[in-house]
CSV table of C-alpha atoms in Angstrom, one decimal:
chain,number,residue,atom,x,y,z
A,1,SER,CA,-40.1,24.1,2.4
A,2,LYS,CA,-35.7,24.7,2.8
A,3,PHE,CA,-33.9,23.1,0.0
A,4,TYR,CA,-29.3,23.1,1.0
A,5,CYS,CA,-27.2,22.2,-1.3
A,6,VAL,CA,-23.5,21.9,-1.2
A,7,THR,CA,-20.1,21.2,-3.6
A,8,VAL,CA,-16.9,20.3,-2.6
A,9,THR,CA,-13.3,19.7,-4.4
A,10,ALA,CA,-10.6,18.1,-3.3
A,11,PRO,CA,-7.5,17.2,-4.6
A,12,THR,CA,-6.1,13.9,-6.0
A,13,ASN,CA,-2.7,12.8,-4.3
A,14,ILE,CA,-0.7,10.1,-5.9
A,15,ALA,CA,1.4,7.2,-3.2
A,16,CYS,CA,4.5,7.0,-5.1
A,17,ILE,CA,5.5,5.3,-1.3
A,18,LYS,CA,3.4,3.8,1.1
A,19,TYR,CA,4.0,3.4,4.8
A,20,TRP,CA,2.3,0.1,6.0
A,21,GLY,CA,1.5,-0.2,9.3
A,22,LYS,CA,2.7,1.4,12.3
A,23,LYS,CA,6.0,1.7,14.5
A,24,ASP,CA,4.5,3.6,18.0
A,25,PRO,CA,0.3,4.1,17.6
A,26,VAL,CA,0.8,6.4,21.0
A,27,PRO,CA,2.4,9.4,19.1
A,28,ASN,CA,1.0,7.5,15.4
A,29,THR,CA,4.2,7.7,13.7
A,30,PRO,CA,4.0,4.9,10.7
A,31,LEU,CA,7.0,2.1,10.1
A,32,ASN,CA,8.4,3.7,7.5
A,33,ASP,CA,8.2,6.9,5.3
A,34,SER,CA,5.8,7.3,2.1
A,35,ALA,CA,6.4,9.3,-0.3
A,36,SER,CA,3.1,11.4,-2.3
A,37,VAL,CA,1.5,13.3,-4.6
A,38,THR,CA,-0.2,16.3,-4.8
A,39,LEU,CA,-1.3,17.3,-8.2
A,40,HIS,CA,-3.4,20.8,-8.7
A,41,GLN,CA,-7.1,21.0,-8.4
A,42,ASP,CA,-6.6,22.8,-12.4
A,43,ASP,CA,-5.3,19.6,-13.8
A,44,LEU,CA,-7.0,16.7,-11.4
A,45,LYS,CA,-9.7,16.9,-9.2
A,46,THR,CA,-12.8,15.8,-8.1
A,47,VAL,CA,-15.8,17.7,-7.3
A,48,THR,CA,-18.4,16.2,-5.3
A,49,SER,CA,-22.1,18.3,-4.6
A,50,CYS,CA,-24.5,16.8,-1.3
A,51,ALA,CA,-28.2,18.7,-1.5
A,52,CYS,CA,-30.7,18.0,2.1
A,53,SER,CA,-34.6,18.5,2.0
A,54,PRO,CA,-37.3,17.8,3.9
A,55,ASP,CA,-38.7,16.9,1.2
A,56,PHE,CA,-37.0,14.5,-0.4
A,57,SER,CA,-38.6,10.8,0.5
A,58,ASP,CA,-35.6,8.5,-1.0
A,59,HIS,CA,-32.0,8.6,-1.0
A,60,ARG,CA,-29.9,8.7,-4.3
A,61,LEU,CA,-27.6,8.5,-5.6
A,62,TRP,CA,-25.3,10.1,-8.8
A,63,LEU,CA,-21.8,8.9,-10.0
A,64,ASN,CA,-20.3,9.9,-13.0
A,65,GLY,CA,-23.1,11.3,-14.3
A,66,GLU,CA,-25.9,8.5,-13.7
A,67,GLU,CA,-27.8,7.0,-11.0
A,68,VAL,CA,-26.7,4.1,-9.4
A,69,ASP,CA,-29.0,1.9,-6.9
A,70,VAL,CA,-29.2,2.6,-3.5
A,71,THR,CA,-32.2,1.0,-2.5
A,72,ASP,CA,-29.2,-2.1,-0.5
A,73,LEU,CA,-27.2,1.1,1.1
A,74,THR,CA,-31.0,2.6,2.3
A,75,GLY,CA,-29.5,0.7,5.8
A,76,ARG,CA,-26.3,2.9,6.5
A,77,PHE,CA,-28.1,6.5,6.1
């Protein structure tokens, strides 16, 4: 049967000054300004892979190379 797998990366973003709340929800403007820094992916990034197949019988999750028990989370998938 078919097996699907995808891997994506995302840069790390550090919020130096974070906005709190919304000034006006209609045009979606923040209450105050914010400032952040996005690091280059050569320096620091997250890497996420996902695989699926009709042959898989269980939901399984690995974080930082270690399998995590998702028994109590299966209702969320």
